[in-house]
mmCIF file of C-alpha atoms and ligand atoms in Angstrom:
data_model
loop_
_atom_site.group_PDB
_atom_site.id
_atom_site.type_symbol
_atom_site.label_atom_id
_atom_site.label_comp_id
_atom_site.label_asym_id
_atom_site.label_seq_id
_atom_site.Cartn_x
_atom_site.Cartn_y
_atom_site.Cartn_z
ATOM 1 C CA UNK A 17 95.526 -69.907 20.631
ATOM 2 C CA UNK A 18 97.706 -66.609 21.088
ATOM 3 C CA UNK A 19 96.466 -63.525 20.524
ATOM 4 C CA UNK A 20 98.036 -62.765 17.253
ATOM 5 C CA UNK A 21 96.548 -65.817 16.313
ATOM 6 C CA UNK A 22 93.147 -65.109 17.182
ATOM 7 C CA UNK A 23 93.285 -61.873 15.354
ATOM 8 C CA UNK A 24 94.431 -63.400 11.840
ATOM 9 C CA UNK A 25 91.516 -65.876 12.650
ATOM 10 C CA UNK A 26 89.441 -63.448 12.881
ATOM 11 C CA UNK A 27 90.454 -61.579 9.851
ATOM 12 C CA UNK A 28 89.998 -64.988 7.849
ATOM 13 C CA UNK A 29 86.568 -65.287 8.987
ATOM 14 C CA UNK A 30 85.603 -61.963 7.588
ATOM 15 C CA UNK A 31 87.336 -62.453 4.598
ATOM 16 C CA UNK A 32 85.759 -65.558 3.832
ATOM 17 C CA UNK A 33 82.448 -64.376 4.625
ATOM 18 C CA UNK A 34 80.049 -63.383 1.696
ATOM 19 C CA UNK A 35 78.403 -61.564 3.927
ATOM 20 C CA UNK A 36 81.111 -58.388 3.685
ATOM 21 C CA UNK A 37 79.586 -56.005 6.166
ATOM 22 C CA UNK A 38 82.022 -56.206 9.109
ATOM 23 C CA UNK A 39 85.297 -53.698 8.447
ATOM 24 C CA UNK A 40 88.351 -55.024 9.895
ATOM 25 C CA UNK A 41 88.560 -52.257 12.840
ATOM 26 C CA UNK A 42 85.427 -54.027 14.120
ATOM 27 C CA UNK A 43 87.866 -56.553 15.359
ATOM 28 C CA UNK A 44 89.844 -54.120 17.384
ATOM 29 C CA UNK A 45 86.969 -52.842 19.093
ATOM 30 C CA UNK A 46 85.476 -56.211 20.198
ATOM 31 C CA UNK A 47 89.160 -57.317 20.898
ATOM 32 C CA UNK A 48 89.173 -54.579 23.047
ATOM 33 C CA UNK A 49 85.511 -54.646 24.722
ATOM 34 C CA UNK A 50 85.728 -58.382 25.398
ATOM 35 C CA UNK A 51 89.340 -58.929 26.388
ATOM 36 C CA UNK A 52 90.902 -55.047 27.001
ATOM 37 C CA UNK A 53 93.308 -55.656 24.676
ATOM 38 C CA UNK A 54 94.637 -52.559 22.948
ATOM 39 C CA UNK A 55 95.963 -52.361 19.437
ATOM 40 C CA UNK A 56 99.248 -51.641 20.625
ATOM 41 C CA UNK A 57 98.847 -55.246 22.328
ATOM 42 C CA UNK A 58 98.228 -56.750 18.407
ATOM 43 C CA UNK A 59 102.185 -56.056 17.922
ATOM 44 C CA UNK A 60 103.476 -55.714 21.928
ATOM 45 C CA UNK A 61 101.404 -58.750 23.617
ATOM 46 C CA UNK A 62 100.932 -60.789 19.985
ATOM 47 C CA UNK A 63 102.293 -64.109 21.456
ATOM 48 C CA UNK A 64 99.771 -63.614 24.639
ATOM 49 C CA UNK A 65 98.149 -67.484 25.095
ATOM 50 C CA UNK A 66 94.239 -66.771 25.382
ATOM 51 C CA UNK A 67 92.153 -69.620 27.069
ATOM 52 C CA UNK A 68 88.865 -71.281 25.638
ATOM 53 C CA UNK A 69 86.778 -68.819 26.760
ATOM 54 C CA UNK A 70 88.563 -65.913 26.002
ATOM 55 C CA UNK A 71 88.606 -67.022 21.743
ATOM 56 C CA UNK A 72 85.185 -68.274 22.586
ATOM 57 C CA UNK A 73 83.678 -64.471 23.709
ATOM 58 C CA UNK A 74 85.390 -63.188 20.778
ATOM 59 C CA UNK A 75 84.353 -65.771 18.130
ATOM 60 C CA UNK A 76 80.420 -65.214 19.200
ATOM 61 C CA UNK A 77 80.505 -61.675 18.428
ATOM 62 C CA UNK A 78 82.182 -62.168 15.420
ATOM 63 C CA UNK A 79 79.879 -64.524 14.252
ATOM 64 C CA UNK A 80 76.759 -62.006 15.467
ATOM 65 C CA UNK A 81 78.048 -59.124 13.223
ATOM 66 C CA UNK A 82 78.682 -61.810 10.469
ATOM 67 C CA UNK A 83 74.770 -61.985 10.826
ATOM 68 C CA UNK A 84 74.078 -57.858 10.973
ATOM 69 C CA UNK A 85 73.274 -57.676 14.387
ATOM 70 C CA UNK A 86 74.932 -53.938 15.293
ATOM 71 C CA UNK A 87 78.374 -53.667 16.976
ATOM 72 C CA UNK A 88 76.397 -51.771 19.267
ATOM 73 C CA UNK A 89 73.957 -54.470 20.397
ATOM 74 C CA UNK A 90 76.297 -57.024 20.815
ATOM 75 C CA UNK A 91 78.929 -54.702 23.035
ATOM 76 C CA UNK A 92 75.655 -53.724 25.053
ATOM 77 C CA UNK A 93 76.533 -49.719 25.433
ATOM 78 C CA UNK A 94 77.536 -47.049 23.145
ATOM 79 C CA UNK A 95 78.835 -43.648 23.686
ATOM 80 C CA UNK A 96 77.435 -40.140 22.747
ATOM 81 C CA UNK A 97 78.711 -36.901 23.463
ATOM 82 C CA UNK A 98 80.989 -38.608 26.071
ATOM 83 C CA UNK A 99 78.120 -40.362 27.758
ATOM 84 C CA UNK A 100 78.067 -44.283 27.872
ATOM 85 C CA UNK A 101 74.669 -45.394 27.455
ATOM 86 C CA UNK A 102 73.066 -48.413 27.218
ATOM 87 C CA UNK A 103 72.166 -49.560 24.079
ATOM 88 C CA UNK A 104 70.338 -52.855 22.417
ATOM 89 C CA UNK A 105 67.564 -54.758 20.685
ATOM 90 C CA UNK A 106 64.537 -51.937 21.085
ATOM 91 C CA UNK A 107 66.055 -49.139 21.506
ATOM 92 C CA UNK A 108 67.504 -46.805 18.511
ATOM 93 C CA UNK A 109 71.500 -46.396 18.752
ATOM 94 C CA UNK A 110 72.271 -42.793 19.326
ATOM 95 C CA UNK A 111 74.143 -41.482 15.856
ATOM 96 C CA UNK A 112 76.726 -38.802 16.165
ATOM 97 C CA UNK A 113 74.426 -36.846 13.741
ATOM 98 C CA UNK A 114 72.341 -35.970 16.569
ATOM 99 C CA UNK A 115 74.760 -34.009 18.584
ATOM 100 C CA UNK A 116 73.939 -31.271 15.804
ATOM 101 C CA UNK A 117 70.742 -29.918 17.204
ATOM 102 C CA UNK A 118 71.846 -31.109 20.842
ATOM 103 C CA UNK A 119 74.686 -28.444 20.334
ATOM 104 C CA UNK A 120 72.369 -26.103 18.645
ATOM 105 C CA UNK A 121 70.462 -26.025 21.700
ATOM 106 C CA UNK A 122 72.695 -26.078 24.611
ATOM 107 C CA UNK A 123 74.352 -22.720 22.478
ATOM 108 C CA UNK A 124 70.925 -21.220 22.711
ATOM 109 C CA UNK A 125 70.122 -22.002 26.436
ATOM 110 C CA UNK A 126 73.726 -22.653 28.229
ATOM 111 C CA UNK A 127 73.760 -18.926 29.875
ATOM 112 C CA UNK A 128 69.888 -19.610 31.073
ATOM 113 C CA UNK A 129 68.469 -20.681 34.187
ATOM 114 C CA UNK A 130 65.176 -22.830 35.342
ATOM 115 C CA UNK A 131 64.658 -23.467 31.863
ATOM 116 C CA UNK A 132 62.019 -26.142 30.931
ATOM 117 C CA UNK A 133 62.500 -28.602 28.186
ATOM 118 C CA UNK A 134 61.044 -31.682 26.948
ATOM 119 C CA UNK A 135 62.733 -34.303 25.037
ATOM 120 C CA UNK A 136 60.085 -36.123 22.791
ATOM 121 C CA UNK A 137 60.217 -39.375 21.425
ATOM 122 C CA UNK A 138 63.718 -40.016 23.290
ATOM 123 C CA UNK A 139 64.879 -43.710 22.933
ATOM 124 C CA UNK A 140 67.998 -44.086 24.813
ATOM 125 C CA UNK A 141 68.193 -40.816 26.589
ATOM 126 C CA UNK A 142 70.945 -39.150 24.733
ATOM 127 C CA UNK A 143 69.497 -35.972 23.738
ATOM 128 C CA UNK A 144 68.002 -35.295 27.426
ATOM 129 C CA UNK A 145 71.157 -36.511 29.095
ATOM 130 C CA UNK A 146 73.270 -34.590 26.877
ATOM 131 C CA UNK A 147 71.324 -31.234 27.624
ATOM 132 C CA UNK A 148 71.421 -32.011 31.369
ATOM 133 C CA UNK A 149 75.170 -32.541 31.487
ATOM 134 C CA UNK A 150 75.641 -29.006 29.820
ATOM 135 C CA UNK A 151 73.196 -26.852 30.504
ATOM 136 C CA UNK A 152 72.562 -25.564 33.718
ATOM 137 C CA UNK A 153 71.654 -27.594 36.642
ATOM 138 C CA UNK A 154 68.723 -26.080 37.772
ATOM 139 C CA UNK A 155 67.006 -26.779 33.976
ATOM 140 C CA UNK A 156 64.275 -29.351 34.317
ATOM 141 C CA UNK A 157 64.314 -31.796 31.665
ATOM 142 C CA UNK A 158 61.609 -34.413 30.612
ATOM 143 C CA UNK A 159 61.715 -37.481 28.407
ATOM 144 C CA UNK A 160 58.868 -38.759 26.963
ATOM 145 C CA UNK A 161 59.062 -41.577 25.103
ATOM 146 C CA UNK A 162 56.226 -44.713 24.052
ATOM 147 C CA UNK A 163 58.075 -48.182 23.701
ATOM 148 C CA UNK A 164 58.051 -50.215 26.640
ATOM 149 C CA UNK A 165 61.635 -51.613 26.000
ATOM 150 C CA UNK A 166 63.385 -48.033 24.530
ATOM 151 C CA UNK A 167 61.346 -46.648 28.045
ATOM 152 C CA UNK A 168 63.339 -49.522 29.899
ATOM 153 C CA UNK A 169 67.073 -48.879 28.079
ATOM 154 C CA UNK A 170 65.834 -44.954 28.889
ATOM 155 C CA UNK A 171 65.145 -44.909 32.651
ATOM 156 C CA UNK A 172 68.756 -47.508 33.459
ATOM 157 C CA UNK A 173 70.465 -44.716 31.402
ATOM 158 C CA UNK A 174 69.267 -41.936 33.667
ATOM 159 C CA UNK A 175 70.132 -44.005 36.741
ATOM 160 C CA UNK A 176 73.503 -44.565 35.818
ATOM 161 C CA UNK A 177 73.613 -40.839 35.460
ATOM 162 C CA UNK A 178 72.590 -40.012 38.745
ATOM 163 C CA UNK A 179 69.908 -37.911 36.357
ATOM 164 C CA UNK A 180 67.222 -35.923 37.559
ATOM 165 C CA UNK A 181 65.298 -35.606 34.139
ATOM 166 C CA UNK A 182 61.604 -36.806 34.746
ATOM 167 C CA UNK A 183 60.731 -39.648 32.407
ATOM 168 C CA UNK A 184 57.498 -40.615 30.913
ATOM 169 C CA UNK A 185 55.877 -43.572 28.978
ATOM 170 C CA UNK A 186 53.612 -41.804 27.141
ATOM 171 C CA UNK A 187 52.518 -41.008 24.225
ATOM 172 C CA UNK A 188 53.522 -38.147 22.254
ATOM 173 C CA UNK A 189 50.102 -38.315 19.658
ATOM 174 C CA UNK A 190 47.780 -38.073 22.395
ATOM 175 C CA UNK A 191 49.791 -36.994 26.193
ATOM 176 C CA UNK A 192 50.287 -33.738 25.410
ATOM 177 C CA UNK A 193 47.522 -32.915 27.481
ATOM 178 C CA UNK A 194 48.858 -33.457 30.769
ATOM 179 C CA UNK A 195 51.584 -30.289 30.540
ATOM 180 C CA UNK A 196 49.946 -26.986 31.284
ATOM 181 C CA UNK A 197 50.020 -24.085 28.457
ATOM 182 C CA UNK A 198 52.704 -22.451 28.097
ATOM 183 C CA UNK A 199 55.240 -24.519 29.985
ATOM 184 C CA UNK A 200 58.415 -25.081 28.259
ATOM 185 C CA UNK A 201 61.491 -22.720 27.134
ATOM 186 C CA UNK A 202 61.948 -25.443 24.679
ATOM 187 C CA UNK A 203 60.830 -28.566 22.836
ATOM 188 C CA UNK A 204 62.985 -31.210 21.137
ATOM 189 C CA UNK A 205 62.379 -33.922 19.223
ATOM 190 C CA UNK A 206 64.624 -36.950 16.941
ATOM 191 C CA UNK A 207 61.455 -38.606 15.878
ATOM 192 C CA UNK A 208 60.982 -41.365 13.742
ATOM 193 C CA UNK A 209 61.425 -39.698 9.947
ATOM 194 C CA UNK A 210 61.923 -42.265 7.615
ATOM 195 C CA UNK A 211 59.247 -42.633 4.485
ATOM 196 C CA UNK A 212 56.946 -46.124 4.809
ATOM 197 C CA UNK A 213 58.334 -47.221 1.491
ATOM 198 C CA UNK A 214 61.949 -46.814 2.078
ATOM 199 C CA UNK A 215 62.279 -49.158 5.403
ATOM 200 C CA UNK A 216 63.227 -52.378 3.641
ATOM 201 C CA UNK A 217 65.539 -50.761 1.578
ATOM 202 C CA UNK A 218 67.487 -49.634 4.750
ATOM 203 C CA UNK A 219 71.023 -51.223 5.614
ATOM 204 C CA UNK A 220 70.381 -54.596 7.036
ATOM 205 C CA UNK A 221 71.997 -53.401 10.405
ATOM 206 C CA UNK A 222 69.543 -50.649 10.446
ATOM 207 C CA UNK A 223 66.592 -53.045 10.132
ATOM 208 C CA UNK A 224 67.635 -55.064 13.624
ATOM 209 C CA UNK A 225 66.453 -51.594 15.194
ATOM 210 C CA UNK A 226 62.929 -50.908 16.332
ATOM 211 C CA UNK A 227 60.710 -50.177 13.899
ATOM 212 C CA UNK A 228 58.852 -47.958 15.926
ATOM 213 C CA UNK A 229 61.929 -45.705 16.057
ATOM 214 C CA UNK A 230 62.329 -45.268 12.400
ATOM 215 C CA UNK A 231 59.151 -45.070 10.600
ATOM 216 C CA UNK A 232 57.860 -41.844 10.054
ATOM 217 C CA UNK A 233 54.985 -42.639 7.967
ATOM 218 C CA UNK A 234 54.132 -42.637 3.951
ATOM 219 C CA UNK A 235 55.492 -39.218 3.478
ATOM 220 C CA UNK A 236 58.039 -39.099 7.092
ATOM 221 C CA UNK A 237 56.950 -36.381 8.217
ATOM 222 C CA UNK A 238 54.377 -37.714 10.115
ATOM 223 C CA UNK A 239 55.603 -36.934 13.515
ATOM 224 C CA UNK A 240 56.520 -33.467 12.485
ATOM 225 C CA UNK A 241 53.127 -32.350 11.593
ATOM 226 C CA UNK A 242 51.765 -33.657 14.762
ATOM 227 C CA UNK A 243 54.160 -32.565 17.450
ATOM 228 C CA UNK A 244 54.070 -29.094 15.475
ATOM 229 C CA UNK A 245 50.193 -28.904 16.140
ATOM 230 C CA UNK A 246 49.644 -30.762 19.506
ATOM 231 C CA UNK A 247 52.407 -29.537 21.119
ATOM 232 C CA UNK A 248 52.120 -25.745 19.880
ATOM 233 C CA UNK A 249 50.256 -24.273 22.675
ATOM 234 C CA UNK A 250 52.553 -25.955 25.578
ATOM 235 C CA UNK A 251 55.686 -23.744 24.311
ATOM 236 C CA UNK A 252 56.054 -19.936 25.541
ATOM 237 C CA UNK A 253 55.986 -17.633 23.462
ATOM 238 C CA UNK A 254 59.257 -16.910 22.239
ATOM 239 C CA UNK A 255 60.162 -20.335 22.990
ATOM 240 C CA UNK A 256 62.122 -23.069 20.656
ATOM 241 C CA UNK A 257 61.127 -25.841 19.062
ATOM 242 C CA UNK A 258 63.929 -27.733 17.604
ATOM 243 C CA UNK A 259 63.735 -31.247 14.909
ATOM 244 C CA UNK A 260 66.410 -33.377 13.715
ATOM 245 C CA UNK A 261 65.890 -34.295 10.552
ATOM 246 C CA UNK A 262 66.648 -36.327 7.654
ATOM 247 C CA UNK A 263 68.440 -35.493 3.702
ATOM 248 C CA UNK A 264 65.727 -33.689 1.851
ATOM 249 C CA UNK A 265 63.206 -33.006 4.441
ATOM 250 C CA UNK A 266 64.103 -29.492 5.297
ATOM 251 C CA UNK A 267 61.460 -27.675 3.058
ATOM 252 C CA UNK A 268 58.829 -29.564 3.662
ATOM 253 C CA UNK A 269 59.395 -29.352 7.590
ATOM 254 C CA UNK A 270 60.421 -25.841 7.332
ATOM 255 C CA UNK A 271 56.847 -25.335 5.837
ATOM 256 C CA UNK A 272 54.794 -27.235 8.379
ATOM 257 C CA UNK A 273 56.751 -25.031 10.867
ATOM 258 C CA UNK A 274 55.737 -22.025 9.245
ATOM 259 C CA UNK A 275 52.354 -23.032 9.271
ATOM 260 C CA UNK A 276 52.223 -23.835 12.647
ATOM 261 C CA UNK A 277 52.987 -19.763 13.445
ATOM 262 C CA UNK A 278 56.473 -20.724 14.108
ATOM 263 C CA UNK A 279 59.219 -18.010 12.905
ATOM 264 C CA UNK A 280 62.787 -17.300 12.176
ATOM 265 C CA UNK A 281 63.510 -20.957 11.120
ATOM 266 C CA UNK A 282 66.987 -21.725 11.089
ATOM 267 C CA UNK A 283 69.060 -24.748 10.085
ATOM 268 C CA UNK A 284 72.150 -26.779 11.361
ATOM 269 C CA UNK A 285 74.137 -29.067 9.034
ATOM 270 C CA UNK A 286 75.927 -32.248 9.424
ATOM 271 C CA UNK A 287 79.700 -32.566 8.824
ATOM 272 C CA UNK A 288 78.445 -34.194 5.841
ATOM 273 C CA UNK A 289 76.670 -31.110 4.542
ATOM 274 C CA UNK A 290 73.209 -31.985 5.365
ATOM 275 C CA UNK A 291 70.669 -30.239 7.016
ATOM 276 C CA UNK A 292 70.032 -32.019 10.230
ATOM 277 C CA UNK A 293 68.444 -29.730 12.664
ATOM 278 C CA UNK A 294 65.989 -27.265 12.033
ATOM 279 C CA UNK A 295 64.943 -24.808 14.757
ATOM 280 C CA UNK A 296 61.724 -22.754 15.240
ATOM 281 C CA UNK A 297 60.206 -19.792 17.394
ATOM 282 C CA UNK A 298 57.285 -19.729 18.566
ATOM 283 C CA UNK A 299 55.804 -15.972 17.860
ATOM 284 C CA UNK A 300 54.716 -13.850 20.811
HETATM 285 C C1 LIG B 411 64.397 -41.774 15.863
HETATM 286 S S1 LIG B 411 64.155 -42.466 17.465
HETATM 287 C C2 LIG B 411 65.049 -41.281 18.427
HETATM 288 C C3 LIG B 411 65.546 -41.787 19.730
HETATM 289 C C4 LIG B 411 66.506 -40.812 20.456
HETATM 290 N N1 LIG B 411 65.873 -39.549 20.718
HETATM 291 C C5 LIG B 411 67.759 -40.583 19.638
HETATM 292 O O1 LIG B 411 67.968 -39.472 19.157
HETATM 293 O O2 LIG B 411 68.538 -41.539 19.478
HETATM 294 C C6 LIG B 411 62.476 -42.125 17.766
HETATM 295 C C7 LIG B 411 61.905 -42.599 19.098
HETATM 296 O O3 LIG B 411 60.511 -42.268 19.128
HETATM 297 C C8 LIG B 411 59.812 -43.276 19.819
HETATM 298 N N2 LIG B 411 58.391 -43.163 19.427
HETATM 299 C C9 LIG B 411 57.793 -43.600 18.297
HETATM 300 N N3 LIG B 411 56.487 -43.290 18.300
HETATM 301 C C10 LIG B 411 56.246 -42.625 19.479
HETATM 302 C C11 LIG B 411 55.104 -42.043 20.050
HETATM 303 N N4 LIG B 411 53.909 -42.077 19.432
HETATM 304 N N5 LIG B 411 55.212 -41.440 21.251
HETATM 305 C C12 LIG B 411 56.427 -41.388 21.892
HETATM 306 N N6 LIG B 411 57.557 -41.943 21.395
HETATM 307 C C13 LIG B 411 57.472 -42.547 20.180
HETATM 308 C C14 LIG B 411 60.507 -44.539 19.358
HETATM 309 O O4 LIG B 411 60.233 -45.619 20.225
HETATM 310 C C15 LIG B 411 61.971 -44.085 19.356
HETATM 311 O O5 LIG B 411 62.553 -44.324 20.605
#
């Protein structure tokens, strides 16, 4: 089969499919993952002859989107904020939303030094790594996260970083203990936010991901309540504590902030208009 060949097969297969969740540019991208070839090659290299194994690579992850497993799992990494990480089954994909509070806080801190933050509930890394690779290198960073397998995906992401953020398998309901009063310049957290009752109504992609990353309890703002009270006392005063968070949640985090003692709480929005980070200061 040539390669112009196998990408009008391709195109068939999708068409055909009932199960119309796979876009066309998907192609491209596993085309070019799999094989390197370019889209330039689709017109340039069209006549290329492609052996059995080649069509064969190609044809399997077709045929895994075709049954909703992410583009993400299947090509095994996925990039955020220019940082390849390694992504799949049970750990959550990093979304491009969360580069709003990641940006939020690397404005705040990027003209500090020995600042102390901790990353909570941090799946594949990409909020810690993306703080480390901006903000200054003396900055200690810790990940804390609870999943054996996201902990796993976590720690080969900070080795292929050469990273010197600390990370922990612990829990965020119940470790807090262990960090001294007082101790960090700033707390972050993506935590799972999604209500109990809206979870099987998600996008069947979104259900191949961990559970355990998405479910924020009956009212999702479980985790907000909690890492607002346990983890109160191990910010400085005058330190940050900074949420992503999902459409319509805003008020009702903004209030748990407030009652927390937390002040001048400020918002970030998405390019789609919705608040997505919400940022808090701890009073002196
Ligand atoms: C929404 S995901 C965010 C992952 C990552 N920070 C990101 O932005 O892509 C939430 C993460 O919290 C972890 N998690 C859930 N419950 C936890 C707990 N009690 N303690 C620590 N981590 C927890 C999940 O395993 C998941 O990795």
């Amino acid at each position: 089969m040539t390669l112009g060949e196998l990408y009008n097969h391709c195109k068939l297969i999708l068409k055909d499919s009932s199960a119309n969740n796979v876009e066309d540019s998907e192609i491209k991208i596993i085309l070019d993952i799999f094989l390197g070839v370019k889209t330039k090659d689709l017109i340039l290299n069209k006549e290329k002859k492609l052996n059995q194994e080649e069509v064969q690579k190609v044809l399997n992850a077709i045929s895994l989107r075709l049954k909703h497993i992410p583009l993400q799992y299947i090509i095994g990494n996925w990039e955020f904020m220019g940082l390849k990480l390694e992504v799949g089954q049970g750990v959550l994909i990093p979304r491009e939303d969360t580069s709003v509070i990641v940006n939020e806080i690397i404005s705040n801190f990027k003209n500090k030094s020995d600042i102390k933050i901790i990353d909570l509930c941090s799946g594949s890394g990409c909020i810690a790594l993306a703080l480390e690779k901006n903000l200054n290198k003396n900055s200690i960073i810790y990940a804390l996260e609870k999943s054996d397998t996201a902990y796993e995906f976590l720690c080969r992401n900070l080795d292929k970083h050469n990273s010197n953020i600390i990370p922990m398998k612990k829990n965020v309901l119940t470790d807090f203990k262990e960090f001294e009063d007082s101790f960090f310049d700033c707390i972050v957290s993506n935590p799972p936010y999604i209500k109990n009752e809206e979870l099987p109504l998600l996008q069947k992609e979104v259900l191949f991901e961990p559970k355990m990353a998405l479910d924020g309890g009956r009212d999702g703002i479980y985790f907000y309540k909690n890492i607002c009270k346990l983890w109160n006392s191990k910010l400085k005063p005058g330190g940050m504590i900074a949420f992503e968070i999902g459409k319509g949640q805003f008020y009702n985090v903004k209030k748990i902030m407030l009652n927390q003692g937390f002040e001048s709480i400020t918002f970030k929005e998405d390019i789609n208009g919705i608040k997505r980070a919400i940022m808090g200061i701890k009073s002196f």
